[in-house]
Amino acid sequence: CFGGNPPSSPNGPRLASPESTTTPNPGETKDVREPAGPGLVRRGGGGATAYAVEISKQAYPYPGVKEAYLVPSYNAVDAFAASVLDGPIYLVPNTGAMPSSVAEEIRRVNPEKLYVLGGPGVISPSLPPDIDKKTERIYGSTRVETAIAIARHAFPDGADTVYVTNGLGGGDMKGSADA
């Protein structure tokens, strides 16, 4: 909702126009075309799927990753759960063709194994096509059970710290602000 005056919350971030972002100072915005800060580089543009590919190129500059992951592009909750995994995360549609940029990047990083995060109702069994990789699906019967399955994959021996969030999201299907 970038039209008109963006909503704000006394306890949360103020939504800003696409040309600006919030700063640590309440009510102050910064032009996103300015440098991000000392030692930081701002990346973005082209949509979430393209951005995920750019992150992969920066974080995994060389081929030969152990694992790579596909998450639904329309549901950020599964991508939040996947953030604990060690490997590139790519956003894909639930049906239809995989974006060519994603397929090309998967071939470039050359993972030993490709995981599809979410059941067949979330990401079509026809994905990933034309990628000659051992593929496995990690999912549960709900998004919460899928998040649990992802955590068990990431931490098979358990973890010292566990973060619990509301993954139900709102009507916009963008997930919870808690995540």
mmCIF file of C-alpha atoms in Angstrom:
data_model
loop_
_atom_site.group_PDB
_atom_site.id
_atom_site.type_symbol
_atom_site.label_atom_id
_atom_site.label_comp_id
_atom_site.label_asym_id
_atom_site.label_seq_id
_atom_site.Cartn_x
_atom_site.Cartn_y
_atom_site.Cartn_z
ATOM 1 C CA CYS A 1 0.000 0.000 0.000
ATOM 2 C CA PHE A 2 2.222 2.769 -1.272
ATOM 3 C CA GLY A 3 -0.549 5.158 -2.337
ATOM 4 C CA GLY A 4 -1.481 8.044 -0.081
ATOM 5 C CA ASN A 5 -0.079 8.271 3.405
ATOM 6 C CA PRO A 6 1.604 5.057 4.497
ATOM 7 C CA PRO A 7 0.280 3.578 7.743
ATOM 8 C CA SER A 8 2.471 3.714 10.795
ATOM 9 C CA SER A 9 2.544 1.986 14.144
ATOM 10 C CA PRO A 10 3.891 3.353 17.419
ATOM 11 C CA ASN A 11 5.611 -0.013 17.997
ATOM 12 C CA GLY A 12 6.710 -0.926 14.490
ATOM 13 C CA PRO A 13 8.324 0.389 11.340
ATOM 14 C CA ARG A 14 6.662 3.046 9.240
ATOM 15 C CA LEU A 15 5.868 1.891 5.735
ATOM 16 C CA ALA A 16 7.531 4.135 3.189
ATOM 17 C CA SER A 17 7.242 4.846 -0.491
ATOM 18 C CA PRO A 18 9.196 2.590 -2.899
ATOM 19 C CA GLU A 19 11.803 5.325 -3.344
ATOM 20 C CA SER A 20 12.666 5.513 0.339
ATOM 21 C CA THR A 21 13.301 3.379 3.360
ATOM 22 C CA THR A 22 13.005 3.963 7.068
ATOM 23 C CA THR A 23 15.992 4.852 9.203
ATOM 24 C CA PRO A 24 16.626 4.314 12.928
ATOM 25 C CA ASN A 25 15.141 7.781 13.504
ATOM 26 C CA PRO A 26 11.311 7.519 13.671
ATOM 27 C CA GLY A 27 9.588 9.374 10.861
ATOM 28 C CA GLU A 28 12.827 9.938 8.909
ATOM 29 C CA THR A 29 13.274 8.290 5.521
ATOM 30 C CA LYS A 30 16.323 7.873 3.304
ATOM 31 C CA ASP A 31 16.524 7.775 -0.467
ATOM 32 C CA VAL A 32 17.314 4.156 -1.409
ATOM 33 C CA ARG A 33 19.628 5.362 -4.161
ATOM 34 C CA GLU A 34 22.041 6.675 -1.504
ATOM 35 C CA PRO A 35 24.833 4.397 -0.254
ATOM 36 C CA ALA A 36 23.696 1.923 2.402
ATOM 37 C CA GLY A 37 26.463 2.864 4.817
ATOM 38 C CA PRO A 38 30.115 2.139 5.512
ATOM 39 C CA GLY A 39 31.046 -1.267 4.148
ATOM 40 C CA LEU A 40 27.482 -2.029 3.019
ATOM 41 C CA VAL A 41 26.150 -2.342 -0.507
ATOM 42 C CA ARG A 42 22.464 -1.892 -1.269
ATOM 43 C CA ARG A 43 21.030 -4.547 -3.594
ATOM 44 C CA GLY A 44 17.565 -4.854 -5.054
ATOM 45 C CA GLY A 45 15.346 -4.324 -8.022
ATOM 46 C CA GLY A 46 13.666 -6.643 -10.474
ATOM 47 C CA GLY A 47 11.342 -8.229 -7.933
ATOM 48 C CA ALA A 48 11.856 -10.794 -5.197
ATOM 49 C CA THR A 49 12.744 -13.684 -7.528
ATOM 50 C CA ALA A 50 15.463 -11.668 -9.281
ATOM 51 C CA TYR A 51 16.712 -10.368 -5.942
ATOM 52 C CA ALA A 52 17.081 -13.941 -4.608
ATOM 53 C CA VAL A 53 19.190 -14.802 -7.670
ATOM 54 C CA GLU A 54 21.393 -11.738 -7.053
ATOM 55 C CA ILE A 55 21.837 -12.726 -3.400
ATOM 56 C CA SER A 56 22.907 -16.193 -4.550
ATOM 57 C CA LYS A 57 25.476 -14.720 -6.949
ATOM 58 C CA GLN A 58 26.975 -12.612 -4.158
ATOM 59 C CA ALA A 59 26.837 -15.183 -1.365
ATOM 60 C CA TYR A 60 27.906 -18.180 -3.471
ATOM 61 C CA PRO A 61 30.306 -16.851 -6.114
ATOM 62 C CA TYR A 62 31.756 -20.290 -6.883
ATOM 63 C CA PRO A 63 30.047 -23.502 -8.041
ATOM 64 C CA GLY A 64 29.805 -26.506 -5.781
ATOM 65 C CA VAL A 65 27.350 -25.794 -2.969
ATOM 66 C CA LYS A 66 26.124 -28.758 -0.960
ATOM 67 C CA GLU A 67 22.435 -27.824 -1.008
ATOM 68 C CA ALA A 68 20.106 -25.308 -2.690
ATOM 69 C CA TYR A 69 16.458 -24.652 -1.893
ATOM 70 C CA LEU A 70 13.279 -23.742 -3.770
ATOM 71 C CA VAL A 71 10.529 -21.885 -1.887
ATOM 72 C CA PRO A 72 7.208 -20.492 -3.130
ATOM 73 C CA SER A 73 7.501 -16.942 -4.413
ATOM 74 C CA TYR A 74 3.984 -16.025 -3.328
ATOM 75 C CA ASN A 75 4.367 -16.998 0.337
ATOM 76 C CA ALA A 76 7.153 -15.404 2.350
ATOM 77 C CA VAL A 77 6.484 -17.574 5.414
ATOM 78 C CA ASP A 78 8.228 -20.610 3.876
ATOM 79 C CA ALA A 79 11.153 -18.421 2.815
ATOM 80 C CA PHE A 80 11.465 -17.110 6.400
ATOM 81 C CA ALA A 81 11.608 -20.691 7.687
ATOM 82 C CA ALA A 82 14.233 -21.517 5.047
ATOM 83 C CA SER A 83 16.501 -18.695 6.198
ATOM 84 C CA VAL A 84 18.140 -21.038 8.739
ATOM 85 C CA LEU A 85 19.435 -23.292 5.955
ATOM 86 C CA ASP A 86 22.974 -23.234 4.621
ATOM 87 C CA GLY A 87 22.654 -22.704 0.901
ATOM 88 C CA PRO A 88 21.068 -20.457 -1.685
ATOM 89 C CA ILE A 89 17.291 -20.000 -1.545
ATOM 90 C CA TYR A 90 15.382 -19.438 -4.784
ATOM 91 C CA LEU A 91 11.809 -18.226 -5.189
ATOM 92 C CA VAL A 92 9.655 -20.119 -7.686
ATOM 93 C CA PRO A 93 5.978 -19.962 -8.720
ATOM 94 C CA ASN A 94 3.635 -22.631 -7.420
ATOM 95 C CA THR A 95 2.696 -23.666 -10.969
ATOM 96 C CA GLY A 96 4.032 -23.108 -14.445
ATOM 97 C CA ALA A 97 7.605 -22.759 -15.560
ATOM 98 C CA MET A 98 10.560 -22.037 -13.356
ATOM 99 C CA PRO A 99 12.017 -18.623 -14.173
ATOM 100 C CA SER A 100 14.984 -19.100 -16.509
ATOM 101 C CA SER A 101 17.163 -16.889 -14.283
ATOM 102 C CA VAL A 102 16.560 -19.278 -11.376
ATOM 103 C CA ALA A 103 17.316 -22.387 -13.467
ATOM 104 C CA GLU A 104 20.507 -20.772 -14.798
ATOM 105 C CA GLU A 105 21.658 -19.811 -11.293
ATOM 106 C CA ILE A 106 20.974 -23.306 -9.956
ATOM 107 C CA ARG A 107 23.088 -24.733 -12.775
ATOM 108 C CA ARG A 108 25.826 -22.192 -11.983
ATOM 109 C CA VAL A 109 26.054 -22.981 -8.246
ATOM 110 C CA ASN A 110 25.811 -26.696 -9.105
ATOM 111 C CA PRO A 111 24.352 -28.002 -5.815
ATOM 112 C CA GLU A 112 24.852 -31.612 -4.837
ATOM 113 C CA LYS A 113 21.189 -31.714 -3.861
ATOM 114 C CA LEU A 114 18.159 -29.499 -4.535
ATOM 115 C CA TYR A 115 15.381 -29.287 -1.938
ATOM 116 C CA VAL A 116 11.821 -28.199 -2.672
ATOM 117 C CA LEU A 117 10.386 -26.638 0.498
ATOM 118 C CA GLY A 118 6.638 -27.123 0.633
ATOM 119 C CA GLY A 119 4.196 -29.793 -0.447
ATOM 120 C CA PRO A 120 2.967 -30.477 -3.981
ATOM 121 C CA GLY A 121 0.063 -28.071 -3.428
ATOM 122 C CA VAL A 122 2.527 -25.265 -2.670
ATOM 123 C CA ILE A 123 5.123 -25.951 -5.383
ATOM 124 C CA SER A 124 4.044 -28.077 -8.330
ATOM 125 C CA PRO A 125 5.668 -31.499 -8.741
ATOM 126 C CA SER A 126 6.625 -30.363 -12.287
ATOM 127 C CA LEU A 127 9.239 -28.046 -10.717
ATOM 128 C CA PRO A 128 12.188 -28.224 -11.107
ATOM 129 C CA PRO A 129 12.248 -29.170 -14.787
ATOM 130 C CA ASP A 130 15.394 -29.793 -16.790
ATOM 131 C CA ILE A 131 17.710 -29.650 -13.798
ATOM 132 C CA ASP A 132 19.719 -32.811 -13.490
ATOM 133 C CA LYS A 133 20.038 -32.814 -9.718
ATOM 134 C CA LYS A 134 19.006 -35.141 -6.949
ATOM 135 C CA THR A 135 15.845 -33.502 -5.611
ATOM 136 C CA GLU A 136 14.012 -33.989 -2.334
ATOM 137 C CA ARG A 137 10.892 -32.333 -0.961
ATOM 138 C CA ILE A 138 10.703 -31.124 2.660
ATOM 139 C CA TYR A 139 7.201 -30.360 3.856
ATOM 140 C CA GLY A 140 4.435 -30.900 6.359
ATOM 141 C CA SER A 141 0.668 -30.830 6.048
ATOM 142 C CA THR A 142 0.590 -27.142 7.103
ATOM 143 C CA ARG A 143 3.021 -24.222 6.859
ATOM 144 C CA VAL A 144 3.812 -24.663 10.565
ATOM 145 C CA GLU A 145 4.596 -28.351 10.060
ATOM 146 C CA THR A 146 6.702 -27.406 7.016
ATOM 147 C CA ALA A 147 8.664 -24.937 9.173
ATOM 148 C CA ILE A 148 9.222 -27.691 11.736
ATOM 149 C CA ALA A 149 10.427 -30.087 9.004
ATOM 150 C CA ILE A 150 12.819 -27.402 7.715
ATOM 151 C CA ALA A 151 14.176 -26.807 11.235
ATOM 152 C CA ARG A 152 14.687 -30.544 11.725
ATOM 153 C CA HIS A 153 16.601 -30.681 8.436
ATOM 154 C CA ALA A 154 18.764 -27.704 9.440
ATOM 155 C CA PHE A 155 19.346 -28.899 13.015
ATOM 156 C CA PRO A 156 19.054 -32.712 13.104
ATOM 157 C CA ASP A 157 20.656 -32.814 16.574
ATOM 158 C CA GLY A 158 18.545 -29.971 17.948
ATOM 159 C CA ALA A 159 19.543 -26.387 18.696
ATOM 160 C CA ASP A 160 20.498 -24.431 21.798
ATOM 161 C CA THR A 161 18.117 -21.598 20.932
ATOM 162 C CA VAL A 162 14.692 -21.692 19.315
ATOM 163 C CA TYR A 163 12.763 -18.642 18.093
ATOM 164 C CA VAL A 164 8.986 -18.907 17.938
ATOM 165 C CA THR A 165 7.005 -16.516 15.739
ATOM 166 C CA ASN A 166 3.507 -16.146 14.401
ATOM 167 C CA GLY A 167 3.692 -17.622 10.904
ATOM 168 C CA LEU A 168 0.010 -17.252 10.112
ATOM 169 C CA GLY A 169 0.321 -13.875 8.418
ATOM 170 C CA GLY A 170 -2.471 -11.600 7.396
ATOM 171 C CA GLY A 171 -4.821 -11.419 4.449
ATOM 172 C CA ASP A 172 -1.963 -10.265 2.205
ATOM 173 C CA MET A 173 -0.245 -13.676 2.596
ATOM 174 C CA LYS A 174 3.069 -11.988 3.245
ATOM 175 C CA GLY A 175 3.641 -13.667 6.575
ATOM 176 C CA SER A 176 3.893 -12.310 10.026
ATOM 177 C CA ALA A 177 5.749 -9.196 11.050
ATOM 178 C CA ASP A 178 6.982 -11.325 13.964
ATOM 179 C CA ALA A 179 8.958 -13.541 11.586
#
